[in-house]
């Protein structure tokens, strides 16, 4: 039996004292940190500076000064009041520490017991390679001279807690085995960001004392920790033991994550009402029904939970109003939810009949952005067309597998899709899609952009086979259906053989579509042929040292998921076919447009291409033999390179020494915030910036202007040299592209051509730009 009951304590792990540039620290009393923490109901606080501990040092000096005066009985009235306020620190677990950046570009926090003297922390910073003359700057641009495993080992050995940036961990594709055992955790901004992983998860953000627009105050994001007593040893043991069940995000964070997830579907599909007239909501319900369905949340705004006073009356009034005022009346699912001691009504609109849905006034309402308005002529025609399509579903022999994209709309430069996969899921973007959904969206976008067409469809009456291919050892089909007038009205992606209904099976057996054989070799054949196949490169290569991996915006990250079929890590296996003399011709003919492709040779090996097919990453590689002939290894899956580090090093390229990369873009209310990497330093600026902060002629404004139009990347607009290339150039600057070994795309804007070195300089020479 435990002596003490366990309690959930609140800890904000990551609170900064502002630098001189960020807020004139002399004008913001240190006491404000403690006051704000107490106001937020915190039990513990991590106080950090970038590469320094000056905030904690000044706090200790001030408290010690007042303590000496208090013990001597010489406190002035003002000082006595301050001394009383500083007793807040005795009610908080104050954890001193610092934030450092490793050479890999990963941010981490080191936190220590409250009694740790500042001199001890400065000694650790010196051991990490922070110059002694810059120890008190609080400069976020300084980089530790020790790599990540060494840094973690040093801090753990010194008795600290180490919190690593979760986004950086994900970006660098790290594993827990690469780090020492000890009190380690991953820090995330919100519960929805944090995937299941090997290390405990804490929730926090870089909070600042004072009032900083767009930045969190202490206690706005915190972690709840279940302990008998809150102490540093208890926290250390919890993290070292990886007791994840005793860590949780607060209820407000879980709720905020749910609201943000709903809001991602867009104002066309999710409506938040802090206050509303329940008898007038039928117009919004009709508009949502005409859009295929959606959700109303009553008693809630993006800023606050207001609640509804009489939820039973609200629910009855809404149901009656819709039943009397909308024809046909869509089905409503009403759910009562509780948050912050208040009641919220969730109304899910589920249309059961084809549109249009008309109000008693004879008006057809639609959603446009955040507005419900009467439909225009073209929108009415579109709704009538959608109604004909939906009404034909009853007669259509729907496949029992695969997915269909039933709707698409563009908002703020991003395409959102409604996907039918046994049920309809709205608001899916390419970046959020996984597996078969990602493949379907990629094919749909290729069709919309004209990169593929339906001219190759084989037809049997109204049933068509667009593509037949293998997924592992299974045959899979992309199916097309057309209406009696010959118009294509349905495309079903990734339908396996077992999902073919009798009419579709009859079409497949009658048409016998040619199977698009994938060059990948079966595992049994690979095991037999590997000894005769070209050996992977081993040992160092001319660029064997791994460069710091660059971050990447969420909007550009390719969809990732486990392959459908388990594959062993094999060395690349050569493709059957004639061996050609070692010409350095493109792997495929360059189009007449701007883009093109050339293999990038390094020594006797080459990268021709790195590319995605659905959710799988593939490589086209080559090796020149002693007799001058070239062996090609096409369609090599990423998993086959797991034990072939030489090939992976061939794909990796040191980052260019010039240019600007947009590493993250985040929508925040009515604006977009950006984070950048300056390629001259290789460092990611921890600050988030607005477009309005930069003059129009700056490289940062230029990067923002092109970033949204360049991603997702259109490969046909890039002149590739293996897996690096360029998008556009002028006599002085060039926009560079790098697709790394994990298939992530990086664009380095406005790189100065005169400063390029190594393979980046050679890229332009190969394409005869130098």
XYZ file of C-alpha atoms in Angstrom:
770
model
C 0.000 0.000 0.000
C 1.391 3.380 -1.019
C 1.862 5.870 1.810
C 0.561 8.754 -0.298
C -2.306 8.880 -2.798
C -1.225 9.564 -6.368
C -2.058 12.961 -7.829
C -1.965 14.441 -11.331
C 0.530 17.334 -11.238
C 0.813 20.007 -13.942
C 4.234 20.761 -15.411
C 5.222 23.238 -18.130
C 8.630 21.902 -19.128
C 9.641 24.646 -21.530
C 9.529 28.292 -20.417
C 11.981 30.809 -21.851
C 13.296 33.970 -20.363
C 13.286 36.456 -23.296
C 16.525 37.458 -24.960
C 17.401 41.123 -25.350
C 16.150 41.024 -28.947
C 12.862 39.426 -27.963
C 11.678 41.597 -25.184
C 14.169 43.799 -23.306
C 14.588 41.462 -20.328
C 15.468 44.225 -17.888
C 11.950 45.616 -18.256
C 10.197 42.306 -17.529
C 10.571 41.299 -13.862
C 11.678 37.746 -13.307
C 8.877 37.514 -10.796
C 6.412 37.567 -13.690
C 7.430 34.016 -14.587
C 6.423 32.756 -11.158
C 3.230 34.825 -11.072
C 2.087 33.580 -14.467
C 2.886 29.999 -13.511
C 0.812 30.287 -10.339
C -2.070 31.918 -12.209
C -2.047 28.993 -14.643
C -2.273 26.492 -11.784
C 1.099 24.890 -12.522
C 2.914 22.659 -10.045
C 6.246 22.531 -11.880
C 8.184 24.726 -14.269
C 11.216 24.224 -16.504
C 13.123 27.485 -16.908
C 15.500 27.463 -19.867
C 17.562 29.768 -22.046
C 19.123 29.068 -25.428
C 22.679 27.899 -24.697
C 22.674 29.777 -21.382
C 21.154 29.814 -17.872
C 21.182 33.546 -17.249
C 17.446 33.766 -16.456
C 17.740 31.158 -13.714
C 21.023 32.718 -12.562
C 19.407 36.144 -12.138
C 16.441 34.611 -10.328
C 18.762 32.887 -7.843
C 20.776 36.080 -7.300
C 17.664 38.134 -6.619
C 16.165 35.573 -4.211
C 19.484 35.200 -2.358
C 19.847 38.985 -2.066
C 16.383 39.329 -0.564
C 16.986 36.375 1.735
C 20.134 38.006 3.189
C 18.256 41.262 3.792
C 15.306 39.400 5.327
C 17.519 37.464 7.726
C 19.242 40.713 8.698
C 15.892 42.448 9.214
C 16.769 45.151 6.672
C 14.048 44.682 4.053
C 12.345 47.869 2.875
C 8.537 47.720 2.512
C 8.876 47.266 -1.271
C 11.483 44.545 -0.808
C 9.353 42.840 1.819
C 6.492 42.698 -0.670
C 8.827 41.227 -3.297
C 10.154 38.676 -0.829
C 6.612 37.564 -0.082
C 5.867 37.201 -3.793
C 9.035 35.194 -4.375
C 7.691 32.573 -1.978
C 5.663 31.374 -4.971
C 8.877 29.591 -5.918
C 8.611 27.450 -2.802
C 5.226 26.191 -3.986
C 6.574 25.290 -7.437
C 9.048 22.643 -8.512
C 11.419 24.913 -10.414
C 13.678 22.969 -12.787
C 16.646 24.950 -14.139
C 18.224 24.025 -17.443
C 18.966 25.073 -21.004
C 18.033 24.409 -24.608
C 20.706 23.380 -27.099
C 20.798 22.445 -30.760
C 22.842 19.445 -31.875
C 24.782 19.365 -35.158
C 21.990 17.202 -36.604
C 19.641 20.173 -36.201
C 17.663 18.684 -33.295
C 16.543 20.888 -30.396
C 16.641 19.391 -26.928
C 15.982 20.553 -23.370
C 18.134 19.602 -20.393
C 16.481 20.031 -16.977
C 18.106 19.553 -13.560
C 17.209 19.490 -9.832
C 16.156 22.814 -8.247
C 19.293 22.973 -6.096
C 21.644 22.809 -9.115
C 23.963 25.865 -9.081
C 24.218 27.885 -12.315
C 27.973 27.254 -12.409
C 27.306 23.525 -12.821
C 25.069 24.201 -15.828
C 27.615 26.553 -17.416
C 30.246 23.818 -17.066
C 27.997 21.426 -18.994
C 27.494 23.988 -21.758
C 31.276 24.376 -22.039
C 31.606 20.603 -22.348
C 29.076 20.694 -25.194
C 31.250 23.166 -27.063
C 29.468 26.478 -26.411
C 32.209 29.188 -26.461
C 32.947 30.614 -23.016
C 32.686 34.209 -24.245
C 29.111 33.558 -25.463
C 27.731 31.643 -22.489
C 25.500 34.446 -21.275
C 24.122 35.605 -24.627
C 21.126 33.296 -24.784
C 21.774 33.047 -28.531
C 19.516 30.450 -30.255
C 21.832 30.256 -33.289
C 24.727 28.581 -31.469
C 25.184 24.861 -32.158
C 26.588 22.225 -29.818
C 29.830 20.629 -30.960
C 28.722 17.187 -29.718
C 26.425 14.964 -31.762
C 23.062 13.843 -30.436
C 24.060 10.529 -28.757
C 27.099 12.159 -27.103
C 25.045 15.138 -25.918
C 22.337 12.903 -24.426
C 24.908 10.682 -22.711
C 26.660 13.683 -21.162
C 23.427 15.217 -19.866
C 22.049 11.937 -18.511
C 25.361 11.206 -16.807
C 25.196 14.675 -15.229
C 21.844 13.754 -13.677
C 19.553 15.661 -16.039
C 16.264 15.000 -17.788
C 16.488 15.237 -21.584
C 13.469 16.249 -23.694
C 13.964 15.978 -27.453
C 11.956 17.871 -30.053
C 9.413 15.356 -31.378
C 9.204 16.897 -34.848
C 12.970 16.770 -35.192
C 13.013 13.176 -33.987
C 10.467 12.273 -36.664
C 12.288 14.256 -39.339
C 15.630 12.593 -38.640
C 14.000 9.129 -38.500
C 15.795 8.323 -35.227
C 15.462 5.226 -33.056
C 15.662 4.871 -29.275
C 18.488 2.350 -29.681
C 20.762 5.148 -30.929
C 20.519 6.932 -27.552
C 21.701 6.037 -24.063
C 19.316 4.633 -21.491
C 18.020 7.210 -19.056
C 15.323 9.815 -18.394
C 14.556 10.737 -21.998
C 11.265 11.907 -23.546
C 9.902 13.482 -26.716
C 8.343 16.952 -26.533
C 5.299 17.677 -28.725
C 3.049 20.696 -29.069
C -0.246 18.803 -29.053
C -1.562 15.246 -28.581
C -2.509 14.840 -32.245
C 1.085 15.435 -33.349
C 2.556 12.675 -31.210
C 2.683 9.213 -32.828
C 3.161 6.120 -30.735
C 6.884 5.712 -30.190
C 9.617 4.175 -28.078
C 10.043 7.115 -25.696
C 7.629 8.765 -23.266
C 5.765 11.776 -24.602
C 5.357 15.157 -22.908
C 3.373 18.139 -24.148
C 4.766 21.631 -23.985
C 5.882 24.567 -26.109
C 8.367 27.383 -25.975
C 6.458 29.651 -23.572
C 7.650 33.189 -22.791
C 7.002 35.451 -19.857
C 5.573 38.816 -20.711
C 3.147 39.393 -23.576
C 4.380 38.120 -26.922
C 1.799 38.076 -29.733
C 1.525 34.597 -31.228
C 3.504 32.953 -28.410
C 2.324 30.895 -25.488
C 2.449 32.099 -21.898
C 3.568 29.761 -19.118
C 0.911 27.143 -18.475
C -0.882 27.387 -21.815
C 0.507 23.973 -22.819
C 1.550 21.565 -20.119
C 1.783 17.880 -19.190
C -0.049 16.120 -16.379
C 2.112 13.683 -14.396
C 0.768 11.070 -11.966
C 2.993 10.895 -8.871
C 2.752 10.429 -5.129
C 4.860 13.526 -4.564
C 6.188 15.926 -7.147
C 9.981 15.913 -7.057
C 12.873 15.783 -9.468
C 13.871 12.182 -8.523
C 10.264 11.055 -9.081
C 10.214 12.656 -12.534
C 13.597 11.163 -13.390
C 12.479 7.663 -12.391
C 9.213 8.008 -14.302
C 10.926 8.976 -17.582
C 13.771 6.491 -17.155
C 11.227 3.721 -16.563
C 9.193 4.897 -19.594
C 5.984 4.775 -17.573
C 3.824 6.317 -20.272
C 0.563 5.525 -18.432
C 1.501 8.180 -15.849
C 1.840 10.940 -18.458
C -1.092 12.562 -20.204
C -2.038 15.708 -22.030
C -4.552 17.872 -20.153
C -8.204 17.641 -21.018
C -8.127 21.068 -22.642
C -5.339 19.915 -24.975
C -7.175 16.752 -25.917
C -10.264 18.817 -26.621
C -8.299 21.407 -28.582
C -6.794 18.604 -30.701
C -10.268 17.241 -31.448
C -11.543 20.670 -32.465
C -8.495 21.308 -34.664
C -8.964 17.914 -36.307
C -12.575 18.781 -37.091
C -11.636 22.261 -38.267
C -9.212 20.771 -40.793
C -12.202 19.612 -42.785
C -12.809 23.284 -43.444
C -15.629 25.737 -42.793
C -17.560 24.168 -45.672
C -18.021 20.989 -43.629
C -17.683 21.973 -39.955
C -19.533 24.922 -38.405
C -18.756 26.225 -34.917
C -21.390 28.363 -33.219
C -20.807 30.005 -29.852
C -24.287 31.509 -30.112
C -27.029 30.841 -32.640
C -30.790 30.799 -33.187
C -31.689 27.077 -33.227
C -34.753 27.732 -35.370
C -32.593 29.310 -38.101
C -30.002 26.558 -38.283
C -32.022 24.599 -40.862
C -30.361 26.669 -43.613
C -26.916 25.505 -42.483
C -28.181 21.927 -42.235
C -29.532 22.082 -45.797
C -26.227 23.527 -47.050
C -24.257 20.745 -45.356
C -26.603 18.131 -46.810
C -26.018 19.591 -50.283
C -22.271 19.288 -49.654
C -22.542 15.607 -48.802
C -22.803 16.036 -45.034
C -20.995 17.780 -42.224
C -21.026 18.726 -38.550
C -22.469 21.561 -36.466
C -20.923 22.212 -33.036
C -23.155 24.402 -30.899
C -21.824 26.186 -27.837
C -18.263 26.330 -29.107
C -15.975 28.710 -30.972
C -12.339 28.396 -31.969
C -11.410 30.568 -28.983
C -13.648 29.388 -26.164
C -16.288 26.974 -24.901
C -19.524 28.886 -24.246
C -21.909 25.957 -23.892
C -25.680 25.824 -24.345
C -28.095 26.501 -21.501
C -30.854 23.962 -22.247
C -29.488 21.219 -24.519
C -32.713 19.215 -24.593
C -34.684 22.223 -25.854
C -31.952 23.034 -28.396
C -31.918 19.469 -29.731
C -35.701 19.257 -30.022
C -35.935 22.671 -31.689
C -33.246 21.889 -34.280
C -34.768 18.510 -35.136
C -38.269 19.999 -35.511
C -37.016 22.955 -37.578
C -35.132 20.717 -40.025
C -38.040 18.297 -40.307
C -40.464 21.110 -41.146
C -38.219 23.385 -43.237
C -35.950 21.105 -45.354
C -37.102 18.801 -48.152
C -36.053 16.028 -48.092
C -35.058 16.136 -44.434
C -31.541 14.724 -43.916
C -30.820 12.427 -41.013
C -29.448 14.161 -37.920
C -27.318 12.488 -35.281
C -27.304 14.643 -32.146
C -24.749 14.057 -29.415
C -24.375 15.861 -26.089
C -20.740 16.537 -25.164
C -19.206 17.933 -21.972
C -16.192 20.221 -21.814
C -14.926 22.642 -19.182
C -18.070 22.075 -17.125
C -20.311 23.122 -20.025
C -22.529 21.259 -22.462
C -22.016 21.255 -26.219
C -24.268 19.801 -28.894
C -22.720 18.000 -31.862
C -25.072 17.737 -34.827
C -23.920 15.406 -37.595
C -25.775 15.914 -40.886
C -26.076 12.713 -42.932
C -27.906 13.055 -46.269
C -29.596 9.783 -47.228
C -30.994 10.905 -50.595
C -29.296 12.633 -53.535
C -29.252 16.468 -53.613
C -30.583 19.076 -53.923
C -31.983 19.724 -50.434
C -34.459 22.592 -50.652
C -35.911 24.768 -47.883
C -39.606 25.548 -47.581
C -38.897 28.997 -49.068
C -37.797 27.233 -52.244
C -34.101 28.097 -51.742
C -31.171 25.709 -52.225
C -28.378 26.665 -49.821
C -24.666 25.887 -50.216
C -21.531 26.607 -48.212
C -18.850 28.974 -49.491
C -16.003 29.367 -47.035
C -17.585 30.372 -43.719
C -20.821 31.556 -45.329
C -24.137 29.801 -45.999
C -25.756 31.343 -49.073
C -28.239 30.528 -51.883
C -26.771 28.444 -54.703
C -26.040 30.044 -58.059
C -27.115 28.631 -61.413
C -23.979 26.567 -62.025
C -24.044 25.248 -58.475
C -27.649 24.150 -58.982
C -26.652 22.340 -62.168
C -23.765 20.677 -60.350
C -26.068 19.546 -57.542
C -28.567 18.122 -60.048
C -25.720 16.288 -61.764
C -24.522 14.945 -58.426
C -28.060 13.811 -57.707
C -28.190 11.840 -60.938
C -24.830 10.268 -60.096
C -25.864 9.320 -56.570
C -29.217 7.955 -57.734
C -27.399 5.683 -60.169
C -25.464 4.034 -57.320
C -28.373 1.772 -56.561
C -28.127 0.233 -60.038
C -24.310 0.238 -60.084
C -22.546 -2.953 -59.077
C -20.168 -1.409 -56.530
C -16.886 -3.266 -55.960
C -16.466 -4.648 -52.457
C -12.917 -3.299 -52.088
C -10.893 -0.295 -53.186
C -11.647 3.388 -52.710
C -13.422 6.080 -54.715
C -12.906 9.827 -54.616
C -16.425 11.197 -54.589
C -15.645 14.893 -54.141
C -12.796 17.391 -54.379
C -12.524 21.075 -53.577
C -9.723 23.639 -53.412
C -9.253 25.792 -50.298
C -6.335 28.149 -49.640
C -4.219 26.446 -52.281
C -4.770 22.908 -50.908
C -6.996 20.259 -52.471
C -9.340 18.430 -50.096
C -10.977 15.134 -51.047
C -14.040 13.163 -49.982
C -13.121 9.470 -50.100
C -15.522 6.544 -50.122
C -14.004 3.488 -48.433
C -17.039 1.590 -47.140
C -18.051 5.023 -45.804
C -17.377 8.586 -46.948
C -14.595 10.491 -45.173
C -14.467 14.226 -45.886
C -11.626 16.729 -45.879
C -8.744 14.362 -46.693
C -5.609 16.043 -48.083
C -2.738 14.442 -49.936
C -0.435 15.085 -46.988
C -2.746 13.373 -44.491
C -3.590 10.399 -46.705
C -1.980 7.018 -46.168
C -1.815 3.750 -48.057
C -4.487 3.243 -50.702
C -5.983 6.673 -50.023
C -2.649 8.287 -50.881
C -2.430 6.281 -54.086
C -5.984 7.242 -55.084
C -5.326 10.942 -54.493
C -2.041 10.781 -56.419
C -3.793 9.198 -59.428
C -6.689 11.659 -59.185
C -4.301 14.620 -59.174
C -2.337 13.156 -62.082
C -5.604 12.846 -64.000
C -6.631 16.410 -63.158
C -3.216 17.774 -64.178
C -3.169 15.852 -67.468
C -0.219 13.638 -66.549
C -2.370 10.549 -67.189
C -5.654 10.097 -69.059
C -8.367 7.495 -69.597
C -7.445 6.685 -73.192
C -6.029 3.287 -72.123
C -9.233 2.102 -70.457
C -10.509 -1.234 -71.826
C -14.300 -1.218 -71.967
C -16.985 -3.874 -71.749
C -20.190 -1.916 -71.984
C -20.263 0.520 -69.076
C -17.534 -1.312 -67.138
C -13.897 -0.404 -67.775
C -10.449 -1.540 -66.619
C -7.987 1.339 -66.460
C -5.006 -0.399 -64.890
C -4.083 -3.902 -63.704
C -0.957 -4.349 -61.580
C 0.547 -6.363 -58.750
C 0.638 -5.510 -55.067
C 2.817 -8.204 -53.544
C 1.460 -11.452 -54.933
C -2.058 -10.090 -55.556
C -3.611 -8.654 -58.705
C -5.142 -5.224 -58.179
C -7.268 -3.136 -60.544
C -8.258 0.479 -61.110
C -11.828 0.326 -62.407
C -13.882 2.900 -64.339
C -17.643 3.152 -64.836
C -19.512 5.303 -67.371
C -23.149 6.359 -67.516
C -25.530 5.629 -70.407
C -24.408 8.858 -72.109
C -20.789 7.698 -72.096
C -19.550 10.011 -69.358
C -17.205 8.593 -66.730
C -18.978 8.876 -63.389
C -16.965 6.579 -61.080
C -13.335 5.541 -60.693
C -12.463 2.857 -58.125
C -8.802 2.597 -57.131
C -6.941 -0.436 -55.812
C -9.706 -3.064 -56.111
C -8.307 -6.499 -55.289
C -9.572 -9.661 -56.981
C -11.652 -10.712 -54.001
C -13.440 -7.351 -54.163
C -14.687 -7.894 -57.733
C -18.433 -8.412 -57.885
C -19.845 -10.674 -60.653
C -20.221 -7.927 -63.287
C -16.736 -6.535 -62.652
C -15.246 -10.033 -62.630
C -16.939 -10.756 -65.932
C -15.399 -7.594 -67.397
C -11.919 -8.538 -66.141
C -12.145 -12.109 -67.473
C -13.496 -10.923 -70.803
C -11.069 -8.055 -71.373
C -7.977 -9.807 -69.917
C -6.164 -6.514 -69.229
C -2.356 -6.685 -69.527
C -0.676 -6.812 -66.142
C 1.757 -3.996 -65.482
C 4.575 -6.123 -64.102
C 6.592 -4.360 -61.434
C 10.385 -4.808 -61.818
C 10.677 -5.818 -58.150
C 11.884 -9.417 -57.724
C 10.102 -11.979 -55.577
C 11.839 -12.686 -52.300
C 12.683 -16.271 -53.241
C 14.313 -15.160 -56.482
C 16.171 -12.384 -54.753
C 17.693 -14.798 -52.285
C 18.955 -16.956 -55.125
C 20.253 -14.154 -57.317
C 21.861 -11.834 -54.797
C 25.332 -13.498 -54.975
C 25.445 -12.913 -58.722
C 23.957 -9.463 -58.524
C 26.037 -6.329 -58.323
C 27.348 -5.799 -54.816
C 26.186 -2.738 -52.895
C 28.765 -0.110 -52.216
C 30.400 -0.610 -48.818
C 32.577 1.632 -46.746
C 33.229 5.315 -47.307
C 32.288 7.171 -50.448
C 33.481 10.614 -51.576
C 30.632 12.101 -49.529
C 30.282 9.465 -46.836
C 29.607 11.798 -43.938
C 25.903 12.243 -43.409
C 24.764 15.855 -43.715
C 22.328 17.349 -41.253
C 18.875 16.274 -42.381
C 16.584 19.130 -43.288
C 13.093 19.564 -41.996
C 10.064 19.718 -44.203
C 6.620 21.326 -44.133
C 3.675 19.091 -43.321
C 2.115 20.084 -46.542
C 4.947 18.564 -48.504
C 5.676 15.417 -46.629
C 4.938 12.314 -48.729
C 2.471 9.821 -47.278
C 4.161 7.005 -45.371
C 2.868 3.669 -44.131
C 4.107 0.112 -43.801
C 4.198 -1.834 -47.116
C 1.349 -4.216 -47.742
C 3.776 -7.111 -48.056
C 6.596 -7.757 -45.605
C 9.950 -7.477 -47.333
C 13.404 -8.535 -46.207
C 16.204 -5.964 -46.311
C 18.068 -6.993 -49.448
C 20.778 -5.473 -51.549
C 19.482 -4.123 -54.885
C 18.842 -6.879 -57.410
C 19.674 -6.241 -61.018
C 16.859 -6.017 -63.496
C 16.572 -8.523 -66.337
C 17.376 -6.934 -69.645
C 20.244 -6.042 -71.925
C 23.283 -4.475 -70.346
C 24.314 -1.279 -72.001
C 27.635 0.413 -72.399
C 28.268 2.905 -69.652
C 26.565 5.826 -71.296
C 25.389 8.545 -68.980
C 22.177 9.062 -70.934
C 18.937 9.837 -69.102
C 17.125 6.847 -67.633
C 14.149 8.045 -69.664
C 14.005 10.573 -72.527
C 13.876 14.143 -71.345
C 10.630 15.861 -72.330
C 10.638 18.826 -74.612
C 9.506 21.021 -71.717
C 11.745 22.548 -69.054
C 12.265 19.414 -66.970
C 14.457 16.416 -67.662
C 16.476 13.687 -65.991
C 20.135 12.642 -65.979
C 21.791 10.002 -63.782
C 24.090 11.306 -61.035
C 27.324 9.313 -61.003
C 29.660 9.239 -58.059
C 32.636 7.012 -58.775
C 31.351 3.748 -60.246
C 27.775 4.030 -58.993
C 24.835 6.215 -59.936
C 21.412 7.319 -58.782
C 18.985 7.642 -61.667
C 15.776 8.383 -59.824
C 14.052 8.345 -56.415
C 10.266 8.158 -56.663
C 7.022 7.228 -54.945
C 4.428 4.758 -56.169
C 1.449 5.013 -53.902
C 2.841 4.589 -50.421
C 6.105 2.895 -51.444
C 9.467 4.550 -52.122
C 11.624 3.171 -54.937
C 15.110 3.821 -56.319
C 16.578 3.362 -59.799
C 20.312 2.732 -59.401
C 23.253 1.745 -61.606
C 26.824 0.461 -61.280
C 29.649 0.549 -63.827
C 31.683 -2.667 -63.921
C 35.384 -3.081 -64.614
C 34.697 -3.934 -68.282
C 32.840 -0.652 -68.772
C 29.388 -2.173 -68.893
C 26.653 -0.755 -66.692
C 24.334 -2.826 -64.567
C 20.976 -1.305 -63.746
C 18.956 -1.931 -60.572
C 15.489 -0.592 -61.201
C 12.486 -0.333 -58.892
C 14.450 -1.087 -55.720
C 12.238 -0.735 -52.645
C 13.511 1.408 -49.757
C 13.464 -1.578 -47.417
C 15.989 -3.360 -49.666
C 18.530 -0.634 -48.867
C 18.323 -1.141 -45.116
C 21.475 -3.258 -45.084
C 23.226 -1.470 -47.950
C 24.566 1.718 -46.403
C 26.821 2.399 -49.386
C 23.826 2.879 -51.658
C 22.114 5.090 -49.073
C 25.243 7.253 -48.820
C 25.183 7.555 -52.603
C 21.696 9.042 -52.397
C 22.664 11.483 -49.642
C 24.106 14.813 -50.737
C 25.683 17.478 -48.475
C 23.324 20.427 -48.170
C 24.050 23.482 -50.322
C 25.878 26.319 -48.541
C 23.487 29.004 -49.771
C 19.772 29.641 -50.089
C 16.661 29.542 -47.889
C 14.418 26.554 -47.116
C 10.869 26.803 -45.790
C 10.862 23.955 -43.266
C 7.380 24.445 -41.871
C 4.187 26.359 -42.590
C 1.393 26.474 -40.049
C -2.053 27.991 -40.449
C -2.858 30.147 -37.435
C -6.328 31.649 -37.524
C -6.362 34.028 -40.485
C -2.660 33.894 -41.368
C 0.123 31.459 -42.159
C 3.276 31.253 -40.055
C 6.589 30.066 -41.482
C 9.835 28.627 -40.186
C 13.060 28.808 -42.197
C 16.461 27.203 -42.523
C 19.287 29.536 -43.546
C 21.520 27.311 -45.661
C 24.606 29.449 -44.973
C 24.512 28.315 -41.341
C 22.485 25.140 -41.836
C 20.405 26.141 -38.800
C 16.642 26.257 -38.471
C 15.488 29.540 -37.002
C 13.340 28.577 -33.973
C 11.127 31.609 -34.502
C 7.941 31.471 -36.569
C 7.594 34.372 -38.990
C 4.859 36.091 -40.960
C 5.081 37.036 -44.601
C 4.429 40.659 -43.665
C 7.715 40.744 -41.705
C 9.851 40.591 -44.854
C 10.393 43.215 -47.551
C 9.066 42.073 -50.951
C 12.557 41.797 -52.448
C 14.009 39.602 -49.665
C 14.894 35.901 -50.228
C 12.389 34.964 -47.513
C 9.490 36.723 -49.252
C 10.572 35.086 -52.509
C 10.636 31.651 -50.831
C 7.146 32.113 -49.369
C 5.766 33.278 -52.728
C 7.002 30.144 -54.527
C 6.661 27.611 -51.712
C 2.910 27.107 -52.043
C 3.009 26.793 -55.822
C 5.985 24.390 -55.847
C 4.679 21.801 -53.376
C 3.604 19.104 -53.883
C 6.517 18.921 -56.313
C 5.776 18.506 -60.017
C 8.731 16.390 -61.157
C 8.268 17.388 -64.781
C 9.261 20.956 -63.889
C 12.617 19.930 -62.400
C 15.870 19.327 -64.220
C 17.084 16.319 -62.308
C 20.566 14.975 -61.831
C 19.733 11.811 -59.979
C 17.856 12.926 -56.872
C 18.983 16.595 -56.930
C 17.921 19.228 -59.419
C 16.784 22.783 -59.972
C 13.454 24.441 -60.716
C 14.394 27.869 -62.069
C 17.470 30.025 -62.333
C 18.753 33.410 -63.419
C 22.343 34.582 -63.960
C 22.925 34.964 -60.206
C 20.555 32.628 -58.336
C 18.930 29.242 -58.645
C 16.160 27.323 -56.833
C 17.560 23.898 -55.913
C 15.689 20.636 -55.206
C 16.805 17.651 -53.120
C 14.833 14.418 -52.664
C 16.492 12.643 -49.747
C 16.842 8.943 -48.956
C 13.416 8.912 -47.280
C 11.694 10.476 -50.283
C 11.233 13.900 -48.664
C 11.471 16.897 -50.954
C 13.484 19.990 -49.996
C 13.622 23.218 -52.001
C 16.414 25.717 -51.368
C 15.308 29.071 -52.739
C 17.474 31.876 -54.120
C 20.773 30.001 -53.759
C 23.675 32.100 -55.041
C 25.268 30.290 -57.965
C 28.717 31.689 -57.201
C 28.668 30.061 -53.747
C 27.676 26.567 -54.869
C 30.181 23.787 -54.279
C 30.532 20.048 -54.857
C 27.677 18.231 -56.555
C 25.434 21.296 -56.438
C 27.886 23.158 -58.627
C 28.323 20.091 -60.814
C 24.541 19.919 -61.256
C 24.547 23.150 -63.237
C 27.622 22.110 -65.214
C 26.011 18.800 -66.209
C 22.969 20.687 -67.477
C 25.310 23.112 -69.311
C 24.278 26.090 -67.195
C 27.903 26.836 -66.256
